[in-house]
PDB file of C-alpha atoms in Angstrom:
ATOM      1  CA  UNK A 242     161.940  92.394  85.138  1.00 62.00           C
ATOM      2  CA  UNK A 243     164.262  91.317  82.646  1.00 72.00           C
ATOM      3  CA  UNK A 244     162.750  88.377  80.328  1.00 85.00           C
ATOM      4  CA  UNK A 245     162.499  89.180  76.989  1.00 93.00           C
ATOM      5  CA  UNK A 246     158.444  89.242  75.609  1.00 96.00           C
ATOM      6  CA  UNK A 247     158.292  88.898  71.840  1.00 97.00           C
ATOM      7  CA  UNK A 248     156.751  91.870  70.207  1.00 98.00           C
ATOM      8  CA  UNK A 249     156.759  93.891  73.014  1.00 97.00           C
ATOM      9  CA  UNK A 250     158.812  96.267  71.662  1.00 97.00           C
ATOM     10  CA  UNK A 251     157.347  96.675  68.283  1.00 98.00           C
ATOM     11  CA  UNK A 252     154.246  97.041  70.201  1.00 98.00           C
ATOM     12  CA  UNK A 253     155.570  99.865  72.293  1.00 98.00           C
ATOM     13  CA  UNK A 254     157.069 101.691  68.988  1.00 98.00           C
ATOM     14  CA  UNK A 255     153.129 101.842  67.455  1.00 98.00           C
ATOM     15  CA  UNK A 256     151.448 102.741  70.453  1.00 98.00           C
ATOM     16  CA  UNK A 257     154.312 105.561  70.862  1.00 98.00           C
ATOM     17  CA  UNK A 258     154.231 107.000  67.184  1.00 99.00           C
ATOM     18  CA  UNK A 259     150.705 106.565  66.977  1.00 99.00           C
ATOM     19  CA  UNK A 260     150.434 108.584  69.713  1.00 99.00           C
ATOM     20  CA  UNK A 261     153.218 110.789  68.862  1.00 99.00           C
ATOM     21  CA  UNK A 262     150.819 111.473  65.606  1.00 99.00           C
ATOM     22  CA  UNK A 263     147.787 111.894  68.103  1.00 99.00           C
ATOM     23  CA  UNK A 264     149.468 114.569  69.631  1.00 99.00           C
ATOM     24  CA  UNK A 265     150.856 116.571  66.540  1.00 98.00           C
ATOM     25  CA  UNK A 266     147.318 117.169  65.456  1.00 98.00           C
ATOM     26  CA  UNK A 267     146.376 118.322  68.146  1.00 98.00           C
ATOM     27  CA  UNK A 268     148.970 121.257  68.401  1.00 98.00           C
ATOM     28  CA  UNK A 269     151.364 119.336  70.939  1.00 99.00           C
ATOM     29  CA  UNK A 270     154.995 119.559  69.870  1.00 98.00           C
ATOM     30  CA  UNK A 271     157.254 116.708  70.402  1.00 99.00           C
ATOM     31  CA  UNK A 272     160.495 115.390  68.927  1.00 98.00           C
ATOM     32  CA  UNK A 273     158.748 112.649  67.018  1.00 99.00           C
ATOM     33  CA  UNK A 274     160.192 112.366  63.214  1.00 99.00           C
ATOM     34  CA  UNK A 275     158.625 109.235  61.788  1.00 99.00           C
ATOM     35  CA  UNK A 276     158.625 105.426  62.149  1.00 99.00           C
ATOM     36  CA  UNK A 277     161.800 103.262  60.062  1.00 98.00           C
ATOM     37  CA  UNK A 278     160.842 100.932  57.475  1.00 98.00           C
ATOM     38  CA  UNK A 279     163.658  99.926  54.579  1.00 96.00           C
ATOM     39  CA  UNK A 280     165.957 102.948  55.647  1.00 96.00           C
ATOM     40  CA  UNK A 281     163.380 105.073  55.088  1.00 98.00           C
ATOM     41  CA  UNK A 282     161.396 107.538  57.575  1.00 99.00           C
ATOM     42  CA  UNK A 283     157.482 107.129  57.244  1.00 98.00           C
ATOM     43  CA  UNK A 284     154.072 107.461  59.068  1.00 98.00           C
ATOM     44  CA  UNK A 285     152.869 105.003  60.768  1.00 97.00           C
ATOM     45  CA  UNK A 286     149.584 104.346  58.228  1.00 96.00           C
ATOM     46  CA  UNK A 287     152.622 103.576  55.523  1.00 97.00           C
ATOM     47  CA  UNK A 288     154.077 101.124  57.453  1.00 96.00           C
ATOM     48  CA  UNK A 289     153.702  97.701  55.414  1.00 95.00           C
ATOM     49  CA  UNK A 290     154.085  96.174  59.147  1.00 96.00           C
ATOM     50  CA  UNK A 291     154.388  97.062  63.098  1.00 97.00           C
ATOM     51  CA  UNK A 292     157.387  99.136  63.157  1.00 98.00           C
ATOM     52  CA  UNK A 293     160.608  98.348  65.894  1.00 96.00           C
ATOM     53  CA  UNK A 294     162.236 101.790  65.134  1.00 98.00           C
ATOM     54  CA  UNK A 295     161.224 105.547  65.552  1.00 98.00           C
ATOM     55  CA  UNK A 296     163.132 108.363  64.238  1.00 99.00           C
ATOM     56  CA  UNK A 297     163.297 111.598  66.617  1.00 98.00           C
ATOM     57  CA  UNK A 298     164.956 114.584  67.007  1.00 97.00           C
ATOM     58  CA  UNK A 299     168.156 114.599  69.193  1.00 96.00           C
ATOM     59  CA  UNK A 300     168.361 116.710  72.298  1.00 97.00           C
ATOM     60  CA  UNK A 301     171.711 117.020  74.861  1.00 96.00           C
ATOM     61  CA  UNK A 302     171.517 114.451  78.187  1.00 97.00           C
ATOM     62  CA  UNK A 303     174.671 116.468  79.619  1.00 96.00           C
ATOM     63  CA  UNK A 304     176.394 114.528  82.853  1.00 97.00           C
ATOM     64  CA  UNK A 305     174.845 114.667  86.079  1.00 97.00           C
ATOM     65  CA  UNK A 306     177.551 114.585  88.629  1.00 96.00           C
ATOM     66  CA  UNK A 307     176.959 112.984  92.210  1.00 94.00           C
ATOM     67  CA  UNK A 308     177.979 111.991  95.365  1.00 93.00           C
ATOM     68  CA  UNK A 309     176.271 109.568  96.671  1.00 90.00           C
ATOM     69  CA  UNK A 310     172.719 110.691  96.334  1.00 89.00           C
ATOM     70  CA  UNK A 311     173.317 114.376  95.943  1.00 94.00           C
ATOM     71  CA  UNK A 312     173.263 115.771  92.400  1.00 96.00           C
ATOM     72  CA  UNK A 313     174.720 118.143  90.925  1.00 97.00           C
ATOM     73  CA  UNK A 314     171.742 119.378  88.639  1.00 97.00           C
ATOM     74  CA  UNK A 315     173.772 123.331  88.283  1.00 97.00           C
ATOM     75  CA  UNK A 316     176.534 121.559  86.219  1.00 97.00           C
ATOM     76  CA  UNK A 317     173.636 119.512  84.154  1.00 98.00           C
ATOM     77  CA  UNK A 318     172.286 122.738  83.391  1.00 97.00           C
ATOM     78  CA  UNK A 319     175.921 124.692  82.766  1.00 96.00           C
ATOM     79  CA  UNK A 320     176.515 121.974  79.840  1.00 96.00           C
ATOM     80  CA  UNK A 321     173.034 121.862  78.525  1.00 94.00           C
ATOM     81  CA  UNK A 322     172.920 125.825  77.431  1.00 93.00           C
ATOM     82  CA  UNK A 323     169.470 126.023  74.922  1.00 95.00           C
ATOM     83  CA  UNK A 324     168.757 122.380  73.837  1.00 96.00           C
ATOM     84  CA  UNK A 325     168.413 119.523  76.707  1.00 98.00           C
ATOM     85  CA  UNK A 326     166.230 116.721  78.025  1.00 98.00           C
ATOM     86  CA  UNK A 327     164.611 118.183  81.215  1.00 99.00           C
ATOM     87  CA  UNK A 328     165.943 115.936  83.925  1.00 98.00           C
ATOM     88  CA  UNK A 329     162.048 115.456  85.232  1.00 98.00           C
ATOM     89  CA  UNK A 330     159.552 112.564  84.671  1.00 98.00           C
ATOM     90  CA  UNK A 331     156.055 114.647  84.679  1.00 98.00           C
ATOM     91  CA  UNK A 332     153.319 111.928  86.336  1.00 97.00           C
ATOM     92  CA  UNK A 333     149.825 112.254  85.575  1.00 97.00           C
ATOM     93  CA  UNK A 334     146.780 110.376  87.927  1.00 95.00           C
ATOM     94  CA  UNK A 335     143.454 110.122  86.923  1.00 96.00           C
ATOM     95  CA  UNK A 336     143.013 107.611  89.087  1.00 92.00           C
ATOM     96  CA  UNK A 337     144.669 105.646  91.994  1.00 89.00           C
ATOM     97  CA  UNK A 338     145.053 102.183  91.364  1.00 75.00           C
ATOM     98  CA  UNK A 339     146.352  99.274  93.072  1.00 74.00           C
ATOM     99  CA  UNK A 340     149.997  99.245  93.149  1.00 71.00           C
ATOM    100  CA  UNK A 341     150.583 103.066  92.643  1.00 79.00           C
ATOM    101  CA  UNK A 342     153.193 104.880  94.654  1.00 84.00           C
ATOM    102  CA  UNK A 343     150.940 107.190  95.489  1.00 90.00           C
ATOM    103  CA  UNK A 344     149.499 105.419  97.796  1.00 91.00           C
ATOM    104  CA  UNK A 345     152.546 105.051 100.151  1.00 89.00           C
ATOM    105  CA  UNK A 346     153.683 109.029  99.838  1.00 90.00           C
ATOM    106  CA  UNK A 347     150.371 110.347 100.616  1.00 91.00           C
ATOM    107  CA  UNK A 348     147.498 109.839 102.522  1.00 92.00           C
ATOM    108  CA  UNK A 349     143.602 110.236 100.908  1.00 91.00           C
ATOM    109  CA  UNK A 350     143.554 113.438 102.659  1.00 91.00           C
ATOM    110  CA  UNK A 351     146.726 115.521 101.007  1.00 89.00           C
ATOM    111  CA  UNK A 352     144.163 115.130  98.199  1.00 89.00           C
ATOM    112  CA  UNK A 353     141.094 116.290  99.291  1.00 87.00           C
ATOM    113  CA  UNK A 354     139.659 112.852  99.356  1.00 90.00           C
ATOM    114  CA  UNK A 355     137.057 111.810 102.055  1.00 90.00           C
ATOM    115  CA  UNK A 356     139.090 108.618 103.162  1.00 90.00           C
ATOM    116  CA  UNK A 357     140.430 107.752 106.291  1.00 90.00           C
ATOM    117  CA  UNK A 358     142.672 105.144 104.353  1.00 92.00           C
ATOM    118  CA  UNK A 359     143.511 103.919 100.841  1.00 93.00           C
ATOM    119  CA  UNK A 360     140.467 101.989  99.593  1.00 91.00           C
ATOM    120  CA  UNK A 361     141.315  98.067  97.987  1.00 87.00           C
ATOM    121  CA  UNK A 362     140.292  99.041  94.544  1.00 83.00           C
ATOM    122  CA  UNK A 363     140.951 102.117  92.234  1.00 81.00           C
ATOM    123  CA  UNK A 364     140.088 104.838  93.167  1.00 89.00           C
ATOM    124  CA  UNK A 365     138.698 107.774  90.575  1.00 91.00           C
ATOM    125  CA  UNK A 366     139.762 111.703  90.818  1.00 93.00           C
ATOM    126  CA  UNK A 367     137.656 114.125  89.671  1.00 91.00           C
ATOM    127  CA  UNK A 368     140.851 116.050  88.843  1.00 93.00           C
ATOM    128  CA  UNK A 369     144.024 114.308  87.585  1.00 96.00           C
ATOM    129  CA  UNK A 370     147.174 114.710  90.305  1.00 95.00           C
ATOM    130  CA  UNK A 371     150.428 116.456  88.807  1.00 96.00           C
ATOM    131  CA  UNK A 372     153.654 115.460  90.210  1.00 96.00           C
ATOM    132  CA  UNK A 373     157.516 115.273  89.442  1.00 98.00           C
ATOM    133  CA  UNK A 374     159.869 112.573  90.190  1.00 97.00           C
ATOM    134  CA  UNK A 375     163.663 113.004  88.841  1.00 98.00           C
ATOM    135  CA  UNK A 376     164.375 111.001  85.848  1.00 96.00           C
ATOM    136  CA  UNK A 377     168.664 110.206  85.826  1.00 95.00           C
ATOM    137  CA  UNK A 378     168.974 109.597  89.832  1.00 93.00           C
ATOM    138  CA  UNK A 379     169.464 105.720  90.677  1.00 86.00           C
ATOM    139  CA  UNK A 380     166.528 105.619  92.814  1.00 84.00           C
ATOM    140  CA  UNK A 381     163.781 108.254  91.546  1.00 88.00           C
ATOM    141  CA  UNK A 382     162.199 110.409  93.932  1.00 93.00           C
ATOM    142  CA  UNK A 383     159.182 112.447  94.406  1.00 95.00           C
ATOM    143  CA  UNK A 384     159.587 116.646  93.801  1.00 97.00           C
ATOM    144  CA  UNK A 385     157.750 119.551  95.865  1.00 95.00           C
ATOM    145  CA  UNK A 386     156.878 121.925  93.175  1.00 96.00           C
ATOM    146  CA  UNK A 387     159.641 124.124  93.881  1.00 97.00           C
ATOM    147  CA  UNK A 388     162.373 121.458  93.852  1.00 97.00           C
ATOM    148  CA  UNK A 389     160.923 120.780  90.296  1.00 98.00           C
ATOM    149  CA  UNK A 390     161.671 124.132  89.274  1.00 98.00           C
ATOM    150  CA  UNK A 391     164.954 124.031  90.068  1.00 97.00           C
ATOM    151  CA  UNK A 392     165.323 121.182  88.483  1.00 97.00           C
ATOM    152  CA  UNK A 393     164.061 122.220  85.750  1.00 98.00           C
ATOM    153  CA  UNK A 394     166.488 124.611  84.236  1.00 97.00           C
ATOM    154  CA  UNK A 395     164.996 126.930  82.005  1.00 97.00           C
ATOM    155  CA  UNK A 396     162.376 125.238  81.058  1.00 98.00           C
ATOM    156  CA  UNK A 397     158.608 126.785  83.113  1.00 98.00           C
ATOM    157  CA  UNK A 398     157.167 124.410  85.456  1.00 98.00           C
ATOM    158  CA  UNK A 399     153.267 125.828  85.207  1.00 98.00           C
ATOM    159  CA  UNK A 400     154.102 125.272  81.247  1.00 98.00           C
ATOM    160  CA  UNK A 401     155.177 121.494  82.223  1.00 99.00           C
ATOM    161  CA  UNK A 402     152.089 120.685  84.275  1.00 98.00           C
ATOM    162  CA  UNK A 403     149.336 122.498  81.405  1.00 98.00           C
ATOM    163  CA  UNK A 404     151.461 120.259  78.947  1.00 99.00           C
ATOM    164  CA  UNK A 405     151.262 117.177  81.142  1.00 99.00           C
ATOM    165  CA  UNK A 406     147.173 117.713  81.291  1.00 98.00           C
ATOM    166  CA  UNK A 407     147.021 118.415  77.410  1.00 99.00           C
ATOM    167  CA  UNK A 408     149.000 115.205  77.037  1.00 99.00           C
ATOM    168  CA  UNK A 409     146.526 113.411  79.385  1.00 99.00           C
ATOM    169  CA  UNK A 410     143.309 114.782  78.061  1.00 99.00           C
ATOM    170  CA  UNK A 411     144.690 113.396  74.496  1.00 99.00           C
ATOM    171  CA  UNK A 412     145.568 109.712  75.678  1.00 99.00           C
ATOM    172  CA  UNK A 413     141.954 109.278  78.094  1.00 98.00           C
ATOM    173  CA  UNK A 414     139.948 110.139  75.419  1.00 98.00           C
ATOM    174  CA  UNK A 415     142.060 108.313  72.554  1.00 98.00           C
ATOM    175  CA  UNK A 416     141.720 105.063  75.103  1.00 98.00           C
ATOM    176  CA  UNK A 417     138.031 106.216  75.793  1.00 98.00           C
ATOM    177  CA  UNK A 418     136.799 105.494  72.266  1.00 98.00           C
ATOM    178  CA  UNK A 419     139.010 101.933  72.239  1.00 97.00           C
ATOM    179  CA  UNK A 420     137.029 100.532  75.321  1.00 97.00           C
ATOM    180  CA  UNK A 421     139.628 101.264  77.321  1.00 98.00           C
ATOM    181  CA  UNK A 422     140.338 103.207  81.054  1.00 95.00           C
ATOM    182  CA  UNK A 423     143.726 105.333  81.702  1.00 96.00           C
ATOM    183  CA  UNK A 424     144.839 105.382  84.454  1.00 92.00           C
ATOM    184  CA  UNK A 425     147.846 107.256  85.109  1.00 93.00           C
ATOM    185  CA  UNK A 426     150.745 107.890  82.584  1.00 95.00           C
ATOM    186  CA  UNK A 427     153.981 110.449  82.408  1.00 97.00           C
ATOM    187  CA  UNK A 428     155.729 112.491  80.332  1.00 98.00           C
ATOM    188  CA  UNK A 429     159.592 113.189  79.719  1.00 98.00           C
ATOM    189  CA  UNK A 430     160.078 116.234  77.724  1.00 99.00           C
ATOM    190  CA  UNK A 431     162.726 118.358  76.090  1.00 98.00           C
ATOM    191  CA  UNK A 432     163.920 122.426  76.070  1.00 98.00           C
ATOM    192  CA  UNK A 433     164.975 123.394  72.650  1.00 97.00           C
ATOM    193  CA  UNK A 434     165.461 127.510  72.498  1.00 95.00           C
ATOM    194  CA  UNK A 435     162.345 128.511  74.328  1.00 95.00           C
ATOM    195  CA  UNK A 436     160.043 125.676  73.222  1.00 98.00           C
ATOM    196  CA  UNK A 437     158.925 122.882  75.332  1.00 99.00           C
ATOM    197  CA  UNK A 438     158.471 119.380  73.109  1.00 99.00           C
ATOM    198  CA  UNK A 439     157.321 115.941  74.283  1.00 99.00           C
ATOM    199  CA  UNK A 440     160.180 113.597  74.209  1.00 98.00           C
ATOM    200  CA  UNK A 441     160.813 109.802  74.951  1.00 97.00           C
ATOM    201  CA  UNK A 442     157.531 108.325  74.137  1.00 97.00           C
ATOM    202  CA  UNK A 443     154.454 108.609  75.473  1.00 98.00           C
ATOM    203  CA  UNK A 444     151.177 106.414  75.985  1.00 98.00           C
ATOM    204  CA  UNK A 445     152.347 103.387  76.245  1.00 98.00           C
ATOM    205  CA  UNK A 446     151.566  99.915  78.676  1.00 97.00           C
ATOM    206  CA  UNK A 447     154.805 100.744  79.853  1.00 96.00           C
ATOM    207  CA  UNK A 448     155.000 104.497  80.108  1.00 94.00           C
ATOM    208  CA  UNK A 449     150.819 104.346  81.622  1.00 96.00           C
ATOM    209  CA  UNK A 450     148.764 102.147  83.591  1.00 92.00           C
ATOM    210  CA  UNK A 451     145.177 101.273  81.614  1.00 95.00           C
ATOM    211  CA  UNK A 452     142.675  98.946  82.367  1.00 94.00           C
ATOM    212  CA  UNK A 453     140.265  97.244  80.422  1.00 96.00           C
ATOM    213  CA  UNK A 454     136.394  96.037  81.959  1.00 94.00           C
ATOM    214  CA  UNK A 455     138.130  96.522  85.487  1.00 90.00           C
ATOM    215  CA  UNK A 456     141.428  94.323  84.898  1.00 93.00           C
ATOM    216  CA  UNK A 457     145.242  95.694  84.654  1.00 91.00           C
ATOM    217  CA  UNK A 458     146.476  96.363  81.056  1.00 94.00           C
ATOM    218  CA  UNK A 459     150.326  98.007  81.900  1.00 94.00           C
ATOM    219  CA  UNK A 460     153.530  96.055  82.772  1.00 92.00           C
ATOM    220  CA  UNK A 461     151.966  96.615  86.243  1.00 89.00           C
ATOM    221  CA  UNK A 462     150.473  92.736  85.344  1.00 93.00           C
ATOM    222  CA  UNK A 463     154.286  91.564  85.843  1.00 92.00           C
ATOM    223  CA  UNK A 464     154.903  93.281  88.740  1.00 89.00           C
ATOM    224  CA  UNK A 465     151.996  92.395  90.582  1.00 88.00           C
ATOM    225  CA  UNK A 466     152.725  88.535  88.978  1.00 90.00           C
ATOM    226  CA  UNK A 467     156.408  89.152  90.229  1.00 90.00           C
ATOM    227  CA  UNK A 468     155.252  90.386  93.744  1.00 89.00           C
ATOM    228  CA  UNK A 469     152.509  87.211  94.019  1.00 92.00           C
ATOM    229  CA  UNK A 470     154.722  84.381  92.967  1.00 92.00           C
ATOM    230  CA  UNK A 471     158.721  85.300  93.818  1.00 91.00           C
ATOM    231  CA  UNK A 472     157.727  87.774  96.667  1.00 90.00           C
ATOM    232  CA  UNK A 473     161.344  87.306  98.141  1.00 92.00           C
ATOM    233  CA  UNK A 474     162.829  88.623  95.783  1.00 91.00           C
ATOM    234  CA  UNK A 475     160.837  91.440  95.835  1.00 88.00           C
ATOM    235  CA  UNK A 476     161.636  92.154  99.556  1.00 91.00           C
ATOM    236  CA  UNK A 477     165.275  91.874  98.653  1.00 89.00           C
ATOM    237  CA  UNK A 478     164.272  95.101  96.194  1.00 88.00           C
ATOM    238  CA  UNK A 479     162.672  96.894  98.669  1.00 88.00           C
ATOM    239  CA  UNK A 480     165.322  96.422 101.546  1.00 90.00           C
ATOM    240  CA  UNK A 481     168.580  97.164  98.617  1.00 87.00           C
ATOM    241  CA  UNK A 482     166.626 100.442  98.132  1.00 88.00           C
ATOM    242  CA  UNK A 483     165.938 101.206 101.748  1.00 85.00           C
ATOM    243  CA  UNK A 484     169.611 100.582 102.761  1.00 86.00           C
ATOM    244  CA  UNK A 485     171.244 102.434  99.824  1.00 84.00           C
ATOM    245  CA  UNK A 486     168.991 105.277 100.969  1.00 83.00           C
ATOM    246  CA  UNK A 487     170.362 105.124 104.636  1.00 84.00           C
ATOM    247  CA  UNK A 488     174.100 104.289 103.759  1.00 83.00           C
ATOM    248  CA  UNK A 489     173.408 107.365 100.625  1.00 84.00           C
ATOM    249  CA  UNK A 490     174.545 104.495  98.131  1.00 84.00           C
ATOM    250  CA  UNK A 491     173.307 105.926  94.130  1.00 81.00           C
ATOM    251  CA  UNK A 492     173.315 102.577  92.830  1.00 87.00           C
ATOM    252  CA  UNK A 493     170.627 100.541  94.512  1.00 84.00           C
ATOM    253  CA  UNK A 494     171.205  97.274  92.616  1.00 87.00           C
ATOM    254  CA  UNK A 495     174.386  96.729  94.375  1.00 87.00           C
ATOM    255  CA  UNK A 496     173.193  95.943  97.723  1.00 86.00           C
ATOM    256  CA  UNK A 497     170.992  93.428  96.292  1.00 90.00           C
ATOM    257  CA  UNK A 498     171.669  89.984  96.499  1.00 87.00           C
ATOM    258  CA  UNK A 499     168.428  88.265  94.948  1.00 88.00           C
ATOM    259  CA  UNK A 500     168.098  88.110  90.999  1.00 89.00           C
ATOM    260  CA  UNK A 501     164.189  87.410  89.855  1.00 88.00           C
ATOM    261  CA  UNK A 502     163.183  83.468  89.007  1.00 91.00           C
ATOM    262  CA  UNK A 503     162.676  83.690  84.403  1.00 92.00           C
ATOM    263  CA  UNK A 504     158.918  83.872  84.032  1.00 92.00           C
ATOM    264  CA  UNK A 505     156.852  80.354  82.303  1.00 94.00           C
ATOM    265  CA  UNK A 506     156.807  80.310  79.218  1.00 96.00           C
ATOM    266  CA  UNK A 507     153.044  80.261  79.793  1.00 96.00           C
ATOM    267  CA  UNK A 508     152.676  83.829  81.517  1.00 96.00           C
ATOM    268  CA  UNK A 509     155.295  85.223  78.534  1.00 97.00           C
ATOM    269  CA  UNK A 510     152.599  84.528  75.968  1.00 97.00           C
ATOM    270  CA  UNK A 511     150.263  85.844  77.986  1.00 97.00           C
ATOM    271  CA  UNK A 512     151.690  88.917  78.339  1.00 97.00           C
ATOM    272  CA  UNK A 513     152.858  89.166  74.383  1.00 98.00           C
ATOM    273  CA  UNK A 514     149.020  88.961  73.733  1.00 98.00           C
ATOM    274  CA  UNK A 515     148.226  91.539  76.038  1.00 98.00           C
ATOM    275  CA  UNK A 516     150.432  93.868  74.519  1.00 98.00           C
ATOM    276  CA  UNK A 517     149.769  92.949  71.011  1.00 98.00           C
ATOM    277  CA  UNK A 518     145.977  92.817  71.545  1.00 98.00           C
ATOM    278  CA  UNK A 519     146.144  95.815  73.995  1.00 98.00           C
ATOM    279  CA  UNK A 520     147.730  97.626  70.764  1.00 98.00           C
ATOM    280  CA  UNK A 521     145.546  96.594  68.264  1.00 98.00           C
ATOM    281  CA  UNK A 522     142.537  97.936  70.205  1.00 98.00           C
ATOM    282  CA  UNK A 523     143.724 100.847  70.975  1.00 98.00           C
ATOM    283  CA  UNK A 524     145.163 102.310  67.795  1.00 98.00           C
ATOM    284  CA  UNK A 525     141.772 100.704  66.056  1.00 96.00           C
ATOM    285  CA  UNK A 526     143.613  98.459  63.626  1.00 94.00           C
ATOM    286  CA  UNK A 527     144.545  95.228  63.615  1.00 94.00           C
ATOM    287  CA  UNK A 528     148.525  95.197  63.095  1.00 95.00           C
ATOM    288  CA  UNK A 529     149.838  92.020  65.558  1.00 98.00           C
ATOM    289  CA  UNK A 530     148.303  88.746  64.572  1.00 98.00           C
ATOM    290  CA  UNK A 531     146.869  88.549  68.497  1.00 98.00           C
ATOM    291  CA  UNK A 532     143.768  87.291  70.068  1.00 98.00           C
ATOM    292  CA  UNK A 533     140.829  89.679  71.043  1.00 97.00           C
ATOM    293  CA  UNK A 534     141.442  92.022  73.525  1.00 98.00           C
ATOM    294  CA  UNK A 535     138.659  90.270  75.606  1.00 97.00           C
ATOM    295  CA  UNK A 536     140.539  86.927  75.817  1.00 98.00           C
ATOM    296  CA  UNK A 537     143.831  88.043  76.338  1.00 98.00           C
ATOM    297  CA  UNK A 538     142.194  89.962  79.229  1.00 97.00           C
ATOM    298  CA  UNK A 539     140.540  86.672  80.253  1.00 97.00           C
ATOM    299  CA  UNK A 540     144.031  84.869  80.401  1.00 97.00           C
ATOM    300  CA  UNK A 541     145.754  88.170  82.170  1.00 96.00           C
ATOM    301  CA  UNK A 542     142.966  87.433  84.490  1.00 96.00           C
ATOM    302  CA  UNK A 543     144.347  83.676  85.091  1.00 94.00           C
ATOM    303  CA  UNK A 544     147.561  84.556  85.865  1.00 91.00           C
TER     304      UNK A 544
END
């Protein structure tokens, strides 16, 4: 989805520090520094405006050799020695909603859910799911738990999962007490010396799916927009991806041979007010000059 949504990104950078900030006082490390303003590093209650830049600490993304679609994760590790971005996205479900992976990987059952088949709407755990996908392949995939550890490196996997919960228990109740429903979210993280941190950003509409009075509040809006109105092109995606898995092709994108339609101008405002609204109510102030939440819901809802 490549258009370009204006104030998405500084929209983004205040949901992530502000959550970066969430977590910190709560006892969850993570590489998170400050936001940018005039050179300088700050917090994000300093910031004279919504900030576009976050200042981090740097961690090693060594090479990750392949053929094909087999990686070689024991040279990733060889270069990485003490301080490295796990190569692992760690997913988080507290529910399933429409649209979620899940739902074509598993059946109800692997769940201990009394369904025969995937319900229409969302459907609530009384337990979030934990699962691993790889984070640098071309196409990501789904991890057993033990093909996650190996991944891994040095880094524990039980310690990745309690983290992943911790991180979700922070972000439900944070969206909780803004009105708001959270869905499912993930992760990345980083191994510095023994210590686990939470890296990349976290808590996002991009990085989690929310929902607000029972209607989509993620990017998940544009791909189910994307899926409605240029549905071809979507195909195209699905049979690139299905062939480079056959033919063990990495790179996906060059077996396809559609490119997606530029969104209206109409649904691009739409979506800047949902994120700008979407991160006023959730960090409780009122930093994007945006609708209210409710009626850039209501025009989401139009789409």
């Amino acid at each position: 989805m490549p258009d370009q949504i204006s104030e998405k990104g500084a929209s983004l950078c205040t949901m992530g520090a502000y959550n970066f900030e969430l977590l910190e006082s709560e006892g969850v490390a993570t590489h998170y520094r400050g936001v940018i303003e005039g050179g300088e590093v700050i917090r994000l209650a300093d910031a004279s405006r919504p900030p576009w830049q976050m200042a981090i600490d740097l961690t090693q993304v060594p090479d990750l050799p392949n053929e094909g679609r087999d990686y070689d994760y024991d040279h990733y590790h060889e270069a990485a020695g003490h301080n490295y971005l796990i190569p692992l996205e760690i997913v988080f479900r507290n529910e399933v909603p429409i649209g979620s992976s899940l739902r074509s990987r598993t059946a109800p059952e692997d769940h201990g859910l009394d369904f025969d088949s995937w319900p229409e709407g969302a459907v609530d755990l009384d337990e979030p799911i934990i699962e691993f996908s790889t984070k640098y392949e071309e196409s990501d995939r789904y991890l057993t738990r033990e093909e996650a550890d190996a991944i891994a490196g040095r880094a524990d996997i039980d310690a990745l999962a309690d983290l992943a919960r911790e991180v979700n228990r922070i972000i439900t109740e944070q969206a909780e007490s803004a009105g708001l429903t959270h869905q499912d979210g993930k992760i990345e993280c980083l191994y510095y010396d023994g210590e686990i941190r939470v890296a990349d950003v976290v808590g996002t509409f991009d990085e989690n799916r929310f929902s607000y009075e029972g209607t989509q509040l993620s990017k998940e809006v544009l791909r189910q927009h994307h899926k409605r109105t240029q549905p071809e092109w979507v195909q195209a995606v699905k049979a690139a991806k299905a062939e480079a898995k056959q033919e063990n092709v990495a790179n996906w994108k060059s077996l396809c041979d559609r490119d997606p339609q530029p969104l209206d101008e109409d649904v691009l405002t739409t979506a800047r007010n949902m994120y700008c609204a979407g991160a006023n109510a959730y960090t409780g102030q009122e930093l994007f000059d945006a609708p209210p939440l409710s009626s850039a819901i209501g025009a989401v809802q139009r789409l």
